[in-house]
Short mmCIF file of C-alpha atoms in Angstrom, two decimals:
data_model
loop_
_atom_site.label_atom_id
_atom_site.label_comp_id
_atom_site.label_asym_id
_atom_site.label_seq_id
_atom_site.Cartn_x
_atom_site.Cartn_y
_atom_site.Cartn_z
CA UNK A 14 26.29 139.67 57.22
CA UNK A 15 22.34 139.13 57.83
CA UNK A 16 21.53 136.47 54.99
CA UNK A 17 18.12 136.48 53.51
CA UNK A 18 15.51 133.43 53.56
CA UNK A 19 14.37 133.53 50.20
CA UNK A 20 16.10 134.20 46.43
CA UNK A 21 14.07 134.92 43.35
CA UNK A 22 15.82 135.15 39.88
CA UNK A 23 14.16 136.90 37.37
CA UNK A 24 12.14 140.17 37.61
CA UNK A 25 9.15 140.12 34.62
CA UNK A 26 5.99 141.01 36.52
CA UNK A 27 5.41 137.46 37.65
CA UNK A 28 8.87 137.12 39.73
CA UNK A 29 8.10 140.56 40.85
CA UNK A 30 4.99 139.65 42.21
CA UNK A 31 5.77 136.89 43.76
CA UNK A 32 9.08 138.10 45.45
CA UNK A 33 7.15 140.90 47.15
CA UNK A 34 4.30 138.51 48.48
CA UNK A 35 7.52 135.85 49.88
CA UNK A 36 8.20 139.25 51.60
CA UNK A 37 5.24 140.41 52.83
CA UNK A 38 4.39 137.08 54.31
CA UNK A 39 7.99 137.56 56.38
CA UNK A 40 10.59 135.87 54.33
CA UNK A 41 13.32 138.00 53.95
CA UNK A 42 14.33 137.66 49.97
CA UNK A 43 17.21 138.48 47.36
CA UNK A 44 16.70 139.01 44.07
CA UNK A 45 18.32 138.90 40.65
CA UNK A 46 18.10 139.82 37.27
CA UNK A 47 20.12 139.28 34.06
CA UNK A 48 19.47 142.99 32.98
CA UNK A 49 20.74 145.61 36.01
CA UNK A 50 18.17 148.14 35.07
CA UNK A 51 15.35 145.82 35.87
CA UNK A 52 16.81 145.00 38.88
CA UNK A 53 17.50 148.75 39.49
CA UNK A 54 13.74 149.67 38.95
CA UNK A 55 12.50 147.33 41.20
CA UNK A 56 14.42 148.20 43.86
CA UNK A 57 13.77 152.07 43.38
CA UNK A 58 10.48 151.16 43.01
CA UNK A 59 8.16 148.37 44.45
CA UNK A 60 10.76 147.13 47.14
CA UNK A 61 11.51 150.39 48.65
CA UNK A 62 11.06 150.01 52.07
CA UNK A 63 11.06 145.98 52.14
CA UNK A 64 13.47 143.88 53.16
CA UNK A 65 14.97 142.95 49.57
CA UNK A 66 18.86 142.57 48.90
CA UNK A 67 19.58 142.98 45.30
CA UNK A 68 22.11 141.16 43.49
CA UNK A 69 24.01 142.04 40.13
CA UNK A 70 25.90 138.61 39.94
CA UNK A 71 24.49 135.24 40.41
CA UNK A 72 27.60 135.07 43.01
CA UNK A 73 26.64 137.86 45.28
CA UNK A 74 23.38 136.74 44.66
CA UNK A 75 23.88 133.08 46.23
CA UNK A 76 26.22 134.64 48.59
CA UNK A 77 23.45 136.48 50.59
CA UNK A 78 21.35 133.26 50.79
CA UNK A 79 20.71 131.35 54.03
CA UNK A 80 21.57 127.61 53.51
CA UNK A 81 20.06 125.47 52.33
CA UNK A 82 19.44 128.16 49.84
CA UNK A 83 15.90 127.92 48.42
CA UNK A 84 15.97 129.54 44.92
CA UNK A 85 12.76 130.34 43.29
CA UNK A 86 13.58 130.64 39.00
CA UNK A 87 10.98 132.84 36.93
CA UNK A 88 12.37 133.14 33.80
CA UNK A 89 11.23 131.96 29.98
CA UNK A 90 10.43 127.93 30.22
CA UNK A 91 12.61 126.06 28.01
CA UNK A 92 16.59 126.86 27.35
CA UNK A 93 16.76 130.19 29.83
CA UNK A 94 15.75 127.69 32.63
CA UNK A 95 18.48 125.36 31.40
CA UNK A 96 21.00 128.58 31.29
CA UNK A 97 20.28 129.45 34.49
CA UNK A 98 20.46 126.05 36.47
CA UNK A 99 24.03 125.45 34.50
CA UNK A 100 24.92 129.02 35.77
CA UNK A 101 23.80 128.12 39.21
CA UNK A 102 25.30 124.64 39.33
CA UNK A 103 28.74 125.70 40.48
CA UNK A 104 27.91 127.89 43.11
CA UNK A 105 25.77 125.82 44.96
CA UNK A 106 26.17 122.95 47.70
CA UNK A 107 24.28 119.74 48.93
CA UNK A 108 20.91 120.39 49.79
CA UNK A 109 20.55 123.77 48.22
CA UNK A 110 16.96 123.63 46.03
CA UNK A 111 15.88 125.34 42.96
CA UNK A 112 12.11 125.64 42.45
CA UNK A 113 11.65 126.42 38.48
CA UNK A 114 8.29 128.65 38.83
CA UNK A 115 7.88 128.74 35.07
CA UNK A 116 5.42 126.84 32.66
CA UNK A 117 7.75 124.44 31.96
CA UNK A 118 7.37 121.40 29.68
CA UNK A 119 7.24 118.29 32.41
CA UNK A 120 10.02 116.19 30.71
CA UNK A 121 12.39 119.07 31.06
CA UNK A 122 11.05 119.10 34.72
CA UNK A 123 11.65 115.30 34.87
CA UNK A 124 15.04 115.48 32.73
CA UNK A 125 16.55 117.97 34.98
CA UNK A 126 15.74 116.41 38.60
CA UNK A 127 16.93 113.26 37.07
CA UNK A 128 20.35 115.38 36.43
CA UNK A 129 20.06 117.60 39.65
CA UNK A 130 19.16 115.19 42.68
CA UNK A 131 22.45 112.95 42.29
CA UNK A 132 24.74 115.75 42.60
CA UNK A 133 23.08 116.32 46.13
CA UNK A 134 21.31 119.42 44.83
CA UNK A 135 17.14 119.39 45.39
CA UNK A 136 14.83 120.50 42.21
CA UNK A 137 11.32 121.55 42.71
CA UNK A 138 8.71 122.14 39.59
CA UNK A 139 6.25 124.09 40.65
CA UNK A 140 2.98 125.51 38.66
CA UNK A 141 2.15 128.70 39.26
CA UNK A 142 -1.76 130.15 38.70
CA UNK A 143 -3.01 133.06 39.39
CA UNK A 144 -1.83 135.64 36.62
CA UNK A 145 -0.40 139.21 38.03
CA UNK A 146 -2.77 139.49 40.71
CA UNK A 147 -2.41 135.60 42.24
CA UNK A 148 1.32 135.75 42.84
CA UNK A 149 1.49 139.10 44.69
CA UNK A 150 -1.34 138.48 46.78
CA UNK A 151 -2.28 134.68 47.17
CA UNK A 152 -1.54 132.15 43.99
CA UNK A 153 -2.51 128.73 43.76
CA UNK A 154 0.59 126.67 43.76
CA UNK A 155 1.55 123.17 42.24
CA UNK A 156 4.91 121.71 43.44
CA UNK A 157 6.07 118.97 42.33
CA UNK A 158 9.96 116.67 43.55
CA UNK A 159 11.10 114.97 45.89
CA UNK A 160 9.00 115.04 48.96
CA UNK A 161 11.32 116.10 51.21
CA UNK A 162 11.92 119.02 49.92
CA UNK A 163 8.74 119.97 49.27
CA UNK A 164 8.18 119.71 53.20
CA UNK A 165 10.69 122.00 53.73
CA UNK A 166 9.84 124.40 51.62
CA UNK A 167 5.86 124.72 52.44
CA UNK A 168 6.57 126.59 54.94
CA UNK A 169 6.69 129.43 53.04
CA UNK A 170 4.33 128.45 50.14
CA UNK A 171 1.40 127.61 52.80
CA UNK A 172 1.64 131.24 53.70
CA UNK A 173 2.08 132.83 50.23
CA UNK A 174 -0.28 130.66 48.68
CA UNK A 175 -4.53 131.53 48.44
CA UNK A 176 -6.19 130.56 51.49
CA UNK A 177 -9.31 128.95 51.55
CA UNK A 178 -11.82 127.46 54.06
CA UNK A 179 -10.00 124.47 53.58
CA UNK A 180 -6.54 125.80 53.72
CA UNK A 181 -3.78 126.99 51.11
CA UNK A 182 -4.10 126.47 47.62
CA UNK A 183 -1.34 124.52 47.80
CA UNK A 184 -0.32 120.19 48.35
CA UNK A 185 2.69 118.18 47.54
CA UNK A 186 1.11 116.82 44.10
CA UNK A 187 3.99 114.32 43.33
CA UNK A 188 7.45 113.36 42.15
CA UNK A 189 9.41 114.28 39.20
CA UNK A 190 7.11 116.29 36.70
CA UNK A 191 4.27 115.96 38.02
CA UNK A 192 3.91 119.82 39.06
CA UNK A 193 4.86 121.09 35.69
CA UNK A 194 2.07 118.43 34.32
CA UNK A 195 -1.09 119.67 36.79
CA UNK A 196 -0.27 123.09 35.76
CA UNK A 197 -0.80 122.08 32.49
CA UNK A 198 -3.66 120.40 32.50
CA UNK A 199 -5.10 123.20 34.50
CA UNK A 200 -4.50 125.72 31.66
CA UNK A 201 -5.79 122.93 29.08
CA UNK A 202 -8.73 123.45 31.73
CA UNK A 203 -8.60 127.26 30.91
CA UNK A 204 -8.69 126.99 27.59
CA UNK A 205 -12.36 125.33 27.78
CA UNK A 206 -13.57 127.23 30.13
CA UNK A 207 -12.81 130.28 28.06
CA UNK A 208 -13.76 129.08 24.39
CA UNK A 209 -17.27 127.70 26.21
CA UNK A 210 -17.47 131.22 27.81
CA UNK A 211 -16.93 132.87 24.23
CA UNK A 212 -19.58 130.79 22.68
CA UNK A 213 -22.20 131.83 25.31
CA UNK A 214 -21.34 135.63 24.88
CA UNK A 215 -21.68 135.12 20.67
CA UNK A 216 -25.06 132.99 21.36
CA UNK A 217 -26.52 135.49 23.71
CA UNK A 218 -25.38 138.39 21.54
CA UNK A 219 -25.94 137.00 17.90
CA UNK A 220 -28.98 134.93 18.74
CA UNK A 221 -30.45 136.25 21.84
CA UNK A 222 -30.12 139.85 20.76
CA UNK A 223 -28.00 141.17 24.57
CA UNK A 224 -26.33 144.21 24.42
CA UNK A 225 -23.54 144.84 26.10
CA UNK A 226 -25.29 146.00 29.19
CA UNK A 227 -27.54 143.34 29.17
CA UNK A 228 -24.89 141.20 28.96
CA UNK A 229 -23.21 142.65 31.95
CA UNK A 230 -26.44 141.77 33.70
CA UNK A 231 -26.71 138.12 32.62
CA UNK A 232 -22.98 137.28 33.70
CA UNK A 233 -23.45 138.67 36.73
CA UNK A 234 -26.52 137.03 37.80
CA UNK A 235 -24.83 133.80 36.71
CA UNK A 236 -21.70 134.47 38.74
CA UNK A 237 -24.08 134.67 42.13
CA UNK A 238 -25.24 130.77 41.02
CA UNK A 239 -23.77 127.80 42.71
CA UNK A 240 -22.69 126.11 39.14
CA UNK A 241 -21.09 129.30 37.81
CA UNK A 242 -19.77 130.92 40.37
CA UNK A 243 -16.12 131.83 39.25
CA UNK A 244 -13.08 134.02 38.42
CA UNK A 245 -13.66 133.78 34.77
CA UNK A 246 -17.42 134.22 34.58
CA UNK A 247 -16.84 137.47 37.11
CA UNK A 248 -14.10 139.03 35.45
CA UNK A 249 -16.32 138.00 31.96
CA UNK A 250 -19.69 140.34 33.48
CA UNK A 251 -16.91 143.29 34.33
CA UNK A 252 -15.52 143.48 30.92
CA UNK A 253 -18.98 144.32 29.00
CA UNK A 254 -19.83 147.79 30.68
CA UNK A 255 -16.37 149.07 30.06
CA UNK A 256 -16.49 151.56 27.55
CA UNK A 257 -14.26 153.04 25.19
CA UNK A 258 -13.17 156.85 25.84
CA UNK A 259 -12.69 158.02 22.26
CA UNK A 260 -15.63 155.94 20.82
CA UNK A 261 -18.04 155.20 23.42
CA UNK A 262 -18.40 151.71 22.16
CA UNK A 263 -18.51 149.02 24.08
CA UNK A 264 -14.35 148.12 24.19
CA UNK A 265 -15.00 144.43 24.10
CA UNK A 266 -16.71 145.10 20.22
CA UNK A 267 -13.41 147.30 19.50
CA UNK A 268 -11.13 144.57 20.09
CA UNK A 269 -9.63 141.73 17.60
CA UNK A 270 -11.15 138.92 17.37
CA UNK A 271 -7.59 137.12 17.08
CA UNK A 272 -6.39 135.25 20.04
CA UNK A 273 -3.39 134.53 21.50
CA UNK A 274 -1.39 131.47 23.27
CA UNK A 275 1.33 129.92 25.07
CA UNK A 276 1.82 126.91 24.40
CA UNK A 277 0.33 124.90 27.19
CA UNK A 278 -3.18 124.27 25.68
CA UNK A 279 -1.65 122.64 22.94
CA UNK A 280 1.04 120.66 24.97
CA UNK A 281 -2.20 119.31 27.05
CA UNK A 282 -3.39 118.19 23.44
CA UNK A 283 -0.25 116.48 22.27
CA UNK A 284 0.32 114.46 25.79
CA UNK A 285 -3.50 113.27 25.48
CA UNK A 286 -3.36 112.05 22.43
CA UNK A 287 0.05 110.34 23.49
CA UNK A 288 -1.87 109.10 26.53
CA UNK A 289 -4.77 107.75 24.48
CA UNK A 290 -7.17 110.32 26.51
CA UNK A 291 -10.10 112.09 25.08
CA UNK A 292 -10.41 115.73 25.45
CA UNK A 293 -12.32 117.12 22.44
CA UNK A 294 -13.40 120.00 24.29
CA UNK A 295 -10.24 120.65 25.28
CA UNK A 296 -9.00 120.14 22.10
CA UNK A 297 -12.16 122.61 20.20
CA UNK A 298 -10.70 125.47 21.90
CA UNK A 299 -7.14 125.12 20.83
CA UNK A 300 -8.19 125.01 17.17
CA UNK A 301 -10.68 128.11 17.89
CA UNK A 302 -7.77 129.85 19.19
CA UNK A 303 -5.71 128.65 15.82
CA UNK A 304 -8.55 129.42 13.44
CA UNK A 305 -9.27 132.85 15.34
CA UNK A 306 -5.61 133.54 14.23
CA UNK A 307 -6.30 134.12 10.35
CA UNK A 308 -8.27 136.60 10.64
CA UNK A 309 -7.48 137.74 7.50
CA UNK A 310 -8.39 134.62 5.51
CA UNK A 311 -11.35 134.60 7.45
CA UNK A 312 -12.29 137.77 6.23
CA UNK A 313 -11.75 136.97 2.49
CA UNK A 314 -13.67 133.98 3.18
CA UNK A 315 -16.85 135.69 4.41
CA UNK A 316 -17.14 137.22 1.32
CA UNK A 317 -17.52 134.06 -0.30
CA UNK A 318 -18.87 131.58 1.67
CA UNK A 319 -22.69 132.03 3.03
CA UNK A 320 -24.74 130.47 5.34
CA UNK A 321 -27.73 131.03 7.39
CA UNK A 322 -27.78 134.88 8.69
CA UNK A 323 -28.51 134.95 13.00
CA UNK A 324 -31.74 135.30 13.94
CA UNK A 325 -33.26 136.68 17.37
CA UNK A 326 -34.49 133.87 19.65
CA UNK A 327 -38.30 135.03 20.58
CA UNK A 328 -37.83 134.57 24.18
CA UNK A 329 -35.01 135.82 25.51
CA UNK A 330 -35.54 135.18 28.76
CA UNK A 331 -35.41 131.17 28.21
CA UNK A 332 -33.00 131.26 25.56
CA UNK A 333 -30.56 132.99 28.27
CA UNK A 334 -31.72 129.87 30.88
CA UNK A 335 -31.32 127.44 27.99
CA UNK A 336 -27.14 128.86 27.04
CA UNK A 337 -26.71 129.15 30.99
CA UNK A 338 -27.51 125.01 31.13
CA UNK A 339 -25.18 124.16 27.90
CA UNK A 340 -22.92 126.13 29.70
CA UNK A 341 -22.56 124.43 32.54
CA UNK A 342 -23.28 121.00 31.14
CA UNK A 343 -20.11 121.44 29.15
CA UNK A 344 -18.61 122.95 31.74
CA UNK A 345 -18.73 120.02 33.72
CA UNK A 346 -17.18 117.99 30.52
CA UNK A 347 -14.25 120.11 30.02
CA UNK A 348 -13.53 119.46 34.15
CA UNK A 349 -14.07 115.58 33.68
CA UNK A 350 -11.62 115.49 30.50
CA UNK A 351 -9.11 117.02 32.39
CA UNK A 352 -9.46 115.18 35.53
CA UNK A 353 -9.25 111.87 33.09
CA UNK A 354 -6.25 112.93 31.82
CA UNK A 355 -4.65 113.78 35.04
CA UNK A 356 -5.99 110.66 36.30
CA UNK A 357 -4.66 108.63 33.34
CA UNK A 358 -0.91 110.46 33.61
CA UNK A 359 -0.87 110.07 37.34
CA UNK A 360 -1.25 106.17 36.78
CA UNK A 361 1.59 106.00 33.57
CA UNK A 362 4.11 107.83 35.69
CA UNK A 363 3.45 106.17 38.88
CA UNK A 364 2.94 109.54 40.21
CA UNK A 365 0.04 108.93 42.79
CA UNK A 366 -1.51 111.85 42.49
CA UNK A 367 -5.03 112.95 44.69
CA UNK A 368 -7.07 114.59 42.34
CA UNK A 369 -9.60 116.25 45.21
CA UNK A 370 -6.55 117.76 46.20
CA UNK A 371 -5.89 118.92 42.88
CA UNK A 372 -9.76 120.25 43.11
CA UNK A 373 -9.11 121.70 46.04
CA UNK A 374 -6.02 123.94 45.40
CA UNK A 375 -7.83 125.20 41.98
CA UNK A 376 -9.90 127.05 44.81
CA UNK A 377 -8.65 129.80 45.04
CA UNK A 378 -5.57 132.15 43.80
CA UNK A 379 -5.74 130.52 40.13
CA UNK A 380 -7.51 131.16 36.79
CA UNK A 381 -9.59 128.35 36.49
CA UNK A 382 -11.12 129.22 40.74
CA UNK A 383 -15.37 128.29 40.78
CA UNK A 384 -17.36 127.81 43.28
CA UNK A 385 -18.48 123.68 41.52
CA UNK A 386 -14.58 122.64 42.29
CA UNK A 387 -16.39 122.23 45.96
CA UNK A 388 -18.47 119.59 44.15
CA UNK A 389 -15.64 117.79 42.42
CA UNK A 390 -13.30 117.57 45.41
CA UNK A 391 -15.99 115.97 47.16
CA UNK A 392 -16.68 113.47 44.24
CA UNK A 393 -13.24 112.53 43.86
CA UNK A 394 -13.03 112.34 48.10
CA UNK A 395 -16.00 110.02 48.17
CA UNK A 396 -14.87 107.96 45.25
CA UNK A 397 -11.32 107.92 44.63
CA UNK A 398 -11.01 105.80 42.32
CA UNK A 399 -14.08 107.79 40.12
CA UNK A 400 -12.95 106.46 36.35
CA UNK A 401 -14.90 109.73 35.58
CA UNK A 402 -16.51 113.01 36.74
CA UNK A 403 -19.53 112.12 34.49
CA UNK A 404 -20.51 109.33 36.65
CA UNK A 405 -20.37 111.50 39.84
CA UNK A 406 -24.06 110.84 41.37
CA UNK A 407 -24.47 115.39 41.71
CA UNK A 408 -23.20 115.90 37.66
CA UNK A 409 -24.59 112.56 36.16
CA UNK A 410 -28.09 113.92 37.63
CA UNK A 411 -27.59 117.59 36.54
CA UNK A 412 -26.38 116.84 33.21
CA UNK A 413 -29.20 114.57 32.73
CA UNK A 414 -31.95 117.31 33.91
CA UNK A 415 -30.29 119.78 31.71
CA UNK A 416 -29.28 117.85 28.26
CA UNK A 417 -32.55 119.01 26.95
CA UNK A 418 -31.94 122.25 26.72
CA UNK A 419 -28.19 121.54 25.64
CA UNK A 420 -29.05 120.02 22.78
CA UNK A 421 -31.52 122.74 22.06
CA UNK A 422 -28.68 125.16 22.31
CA UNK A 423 -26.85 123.26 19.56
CA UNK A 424 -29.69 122.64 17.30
CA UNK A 425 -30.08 126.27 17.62
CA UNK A 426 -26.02 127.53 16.99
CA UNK A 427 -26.48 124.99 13.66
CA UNK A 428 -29.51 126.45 12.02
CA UNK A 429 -28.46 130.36 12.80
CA UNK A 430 -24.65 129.50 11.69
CA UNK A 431 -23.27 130.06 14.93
CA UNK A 432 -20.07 127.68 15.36
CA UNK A 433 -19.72 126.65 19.00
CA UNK A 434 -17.11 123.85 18.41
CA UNK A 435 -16.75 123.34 22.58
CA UNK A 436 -20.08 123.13 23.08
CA UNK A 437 -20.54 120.60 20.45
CA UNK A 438 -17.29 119.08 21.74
CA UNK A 439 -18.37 118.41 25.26
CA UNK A 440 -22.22 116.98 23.86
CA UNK A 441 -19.77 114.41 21.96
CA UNK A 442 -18.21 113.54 24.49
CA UNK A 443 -21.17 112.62 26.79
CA UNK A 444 -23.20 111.43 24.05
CA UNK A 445 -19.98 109.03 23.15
CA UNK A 446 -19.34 107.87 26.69
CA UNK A 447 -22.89 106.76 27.22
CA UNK A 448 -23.14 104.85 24.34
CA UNK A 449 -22.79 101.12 24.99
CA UNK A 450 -21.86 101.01 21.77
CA UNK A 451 -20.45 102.86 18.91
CA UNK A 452 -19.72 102.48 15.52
CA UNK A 453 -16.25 101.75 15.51
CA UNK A 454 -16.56 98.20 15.00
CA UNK A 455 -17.39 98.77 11.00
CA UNK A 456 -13.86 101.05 11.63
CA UNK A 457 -11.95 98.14 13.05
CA UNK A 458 -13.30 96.03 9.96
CA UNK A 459 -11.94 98.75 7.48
CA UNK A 460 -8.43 98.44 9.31
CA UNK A 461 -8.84 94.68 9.17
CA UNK A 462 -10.01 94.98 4.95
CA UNK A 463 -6.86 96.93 4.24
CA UNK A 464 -4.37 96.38 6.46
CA UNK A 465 -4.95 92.91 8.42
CA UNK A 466 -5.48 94.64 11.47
CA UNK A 467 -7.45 91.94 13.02
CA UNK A 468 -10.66 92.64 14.80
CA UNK A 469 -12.57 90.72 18.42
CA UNK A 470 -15.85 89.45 18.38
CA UNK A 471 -18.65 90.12 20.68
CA UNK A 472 -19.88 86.87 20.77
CA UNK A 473 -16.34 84.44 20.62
CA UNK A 474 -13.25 84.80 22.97
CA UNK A 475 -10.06 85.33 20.11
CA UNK A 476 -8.75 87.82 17.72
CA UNK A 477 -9.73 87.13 14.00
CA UNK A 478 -8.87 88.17 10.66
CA UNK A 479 -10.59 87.96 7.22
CA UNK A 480 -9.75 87.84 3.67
CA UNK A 481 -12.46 90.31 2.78
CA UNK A 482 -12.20 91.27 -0.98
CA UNK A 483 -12.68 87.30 -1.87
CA UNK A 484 -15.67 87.13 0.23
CA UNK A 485 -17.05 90.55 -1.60
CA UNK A 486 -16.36 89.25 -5.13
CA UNK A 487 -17.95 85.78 -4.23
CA UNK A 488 -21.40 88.44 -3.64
CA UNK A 489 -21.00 89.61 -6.91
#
C-alpha cells in the first residue's frame, strides 16, 4: 500500500485549505474528520482529482501515513485538541509528530509537549495567519518545539508557506509555546491595526465629510504609500465601493456596528499585564470591540447622553493628510507594543526568539502583511537588542515630523465627539515613554500613606518609608 506524506485532521475551511495547498505543493496527504459527511464532501468535492486518501477512523487514518507520521491538527483550540492528541496517543510510535495548527492558548502548547516529548512522540505548535485565502495558497507560518523537528518538517512548510523576496514566511521561532505565543501577539497586532483603521474611516467620514467613494479613493492612494502599504488598508479601499443589490447603499453603512472576537486579542491583554508590558493600544481596541458589543445600551444611551454634534473639517484635503499621519504614527506604536511584548516573553521563557525574523515572516501570507515590516526587520537586524521600535533612528524621526499633526487629529476627534480610543492610546504611549519623568512618584507616596509601601529617592541610595498622617496633622 502507497502511504501518503502528509495527514490533516479536521476539515472546517481552514484544514481544508491547507490540506489542498500540502498537496498542491507535492505532498501526498490523508485526511480525517470526526463527522463522515464532511469528509465525504470534501472528497466529492475540492479533492477530486488530487492525491488525497480519506480516512473514517483515526486508525485507518494513521495507518496510511508514512513514518515518522507528521500529523497536522485543525480543530477547536482548547479541549478538542486535548481529545484528539489522547485519541491519537495509542496509535502512534517514537518519532511520530503532531503539529496543533489551531489558535491555541501557549500553556496548553507548553503543557502538552511537556507531556508528549518523553513518551518519544514530537509536538509542534504552530500559528497559522493568513485567513481562508493564506492557507490554500501561501500562509505565514509560526512553528514552534523542539528544533529538530521543526527541521524536519520545513520541508514542507518552506514550500506551502508565502514566499517573499526574502524567502518563506516561515522560521523556527522557538521551543515549547513559543509558536502559539507569536501568533498571538500577531493577532493582538491585528486588533490595532484594525480599531486604528476604524477610527480613520469614522474621522474621514464624520469629520472630513468622504463618501463612500471618496473613501475608496483615499484608501487606495494610501495603500500605494511606503508607510501604508498593506493587506488590511487594501482589502479596507475594496470594501467601500461595494454596493448593496436591494438598497443601493453603500453595504459597509448596512452593516452592524457590533464586532466580533476570538479570544486572542484579549489573551495578548491578560499575558501583558502578567508580563508587566504596556500595550494600551492594544488594549483600546479590545474594549472597542467589547463596548461595540452593546449595541443596544448604546442606543438607549444616545438618547440621553449629548455631546458635541461632528462638524466638517474646511479642508479636506489636509485633514485627509493630517488622519493619514496619526495613522501611521500609531501605527508604528501598536507594532512597537507588540514587539515589546514579544521581546519581554521571549526573555521570561528563555525562548530566544529573533524578532526581525518575526518581522520578516509577517511579510507575506498573514493578516497583519505591510509593506513598513521591511523597516522593522531591518531595525531589529541592525539593533538586536532595540529595547524599543520607538527608538529606531527611521520611526523616532517620522514620528517626530508627524506628531504635529497627530495631536491635531486628537484635538480634533475631542471637540467633534469622535472617540478614537487607539489613537489616543498610541499618543499615550509615546508621550509616556518620552517623559523622563512622570507623575507616579506622588502614586508611590499614596501607596506608601496607606499601605507602607515604601518609596526610593532620587537623590539618596535606600528604600524609605514615612509615617505620613502625623507629619500632616503637625501642618495643621
Amino acid at each position: 500500500m502507497t502511504l501518503q506524506s502528509f495527514g490533516v485532521i479536521g476539515l472546517a475551511v481552514m484544514g481544508e485549505n491547507i490540506a489542498l495547498n500540502v498537496e498542491r505543493n507535492g505532498f501526498p496527504i490523508a485526511v480525517y474528520n470526526r463527522s463522515r459527511e464532511k469528509t465525504d464532501a470534501f472528497m466529492s468535492n475540492r479533492a477530486g482529482g488530487r492525491n488525497v486518501k480519506a480516512a473514517f477512523t483515526l486508525e485507518e487514518f494513521v495507518a496510511s501515513l508514512e513514518r515518522p507520521r507528521k500529523i497536522l491538527v485543525m480543530v477547536q483550540a482548547g479541549k478538542p485538541v486535548d481529545a484528539v492528541i489522547q485519541q491519537l496517543k495509542p496509535l502512534l510510535q517514537e518519532g511520530d509528530i503532531i503539529i496543533d495548527g489551531g489558535n491555541s492558548w501557549f500553556e496548553d502548547t507548553e503543557r502538552r509537549t511537556q507531556e508528549l516529548e518523553p513518551t518519544g512522540l514530537r509536538y509542534i505548535g504552530m500559528g497559522v495567519s493568513g485567513g481562508e485565502e493564506g492557507a490554500l495558497n501561501g500562509p505565514s507560518l509560526m512553528p514552534g518545539g523542539t528544533k529538530s523537528s521543526y527541521e524536519y518538517l520545513s520541508p514542507i512548510f518552506n514550500r506551502i508557506a508565502a514566499q517573499v523576496d526574502d524567502g518563506p514566511c516561515v522560521t523556527y521561532i522557538g521551543p515549547g509555546g513559543s509558536g502559539h505565543y507569536v501568533k498571538m501577539v500577531h493577532n493582538g497586532i491585528e486588533y490595532g491595526d484594525m480599531q486604528l483603521i476604524a477610527e480613520a474611516y469614522d474621522l474621514l467620514k464624520n469629520v472630513g465629510g468622504l463618501d463612500a467613494t471618496q473613501l475608496h479613493q483615499v484608501f487606495t492612494e494610501w495603500n500605494q504609500t511606503d508607510e501604508l502599504n498593506s493587506f488590511l488598508i487594501e482589502i479596507t479601499a475594496n470594501i467601500f465601493p461595494y454596493v448593496d443589490p436591494g438598497t443601493k447603499q453603500p453595504l459597509v453603512d448596512l452593516i452592524v456596528d457590533a464586532a466580533g472576537q476570538k479570544g486572542t486579542g484579549r489573551w495578548t491583554v491578560q499575558t501583558a499585564l502578567e508580563l508587566g508590558v504596556a500595550i494600551p493600544t492594544i488594549t483600546a481596541a479590545v474594549n472597542s470591540r467589547i463596548i461595540s458589543s452593546i449595541r443596544e445600551e448604546r442606543i438607549a444611551a444616545s438618547k440621553q447622553l449629548t455631546g458635541p454634534v461632528p462638524t466638517q473639517f474646511k479642508d479636506t484635503r489636509t485633514f485627509v493628510n493630517m488622519v493619514r499621519d496619526a495613522l501611521y504614527c500609531s501605527k508604528i506604536c501598536s507594532y512597537a507594543q507588540g514587539m515589546a511584548l514579544i521581546s519581554t516573553a521571549s526573555k521570561t521563557y528563555n525562548w530566544g526568539l529573533n524578532l526581525g525574523e518575526m518581522a520578516r515572516i509577517w511579510k507575506g501570507g498573514c493578516i497583519i502583511r505591510a509593506g513598513f515590516l521591511n523597516k522593522i526587520k531591518k531595525a531589529f537586524d541592525e539593533n538586536p537588542a532595540l529595547p524599543n521600535l520607538l527608538l529606531a533612528p527611521e520611526f523616532k524621526q517620522t514620528i517626530l515630523d508627524r506628531q504635529s499633526a497627530w495631536r491635531e487629529i486628537i484635538v480634533t476627534a475631542a471637540k467633534t465627539g469622535i472617540p478614537v480610543p487607539a489613537f489616543s492610546a498610541s499618543l499615550d504611549y509615546f508621550d509616556s515613554y518620552r517623559r523622563e519623568r512622570l507623575p507616579q512618584n506622588l502614586t508611590q507616596a499614596q501607596r506608601d500613606y496607606f499601605g507602607a509601601h515604601t518609596y526610593k529617592r532620587v537623590d539618596i541610595e535606600g528604600t524609605f518609608h514615612t509615617e505620613w498622617v502625623p507629619i500632616a496633622e503637625a501642618k495643621k
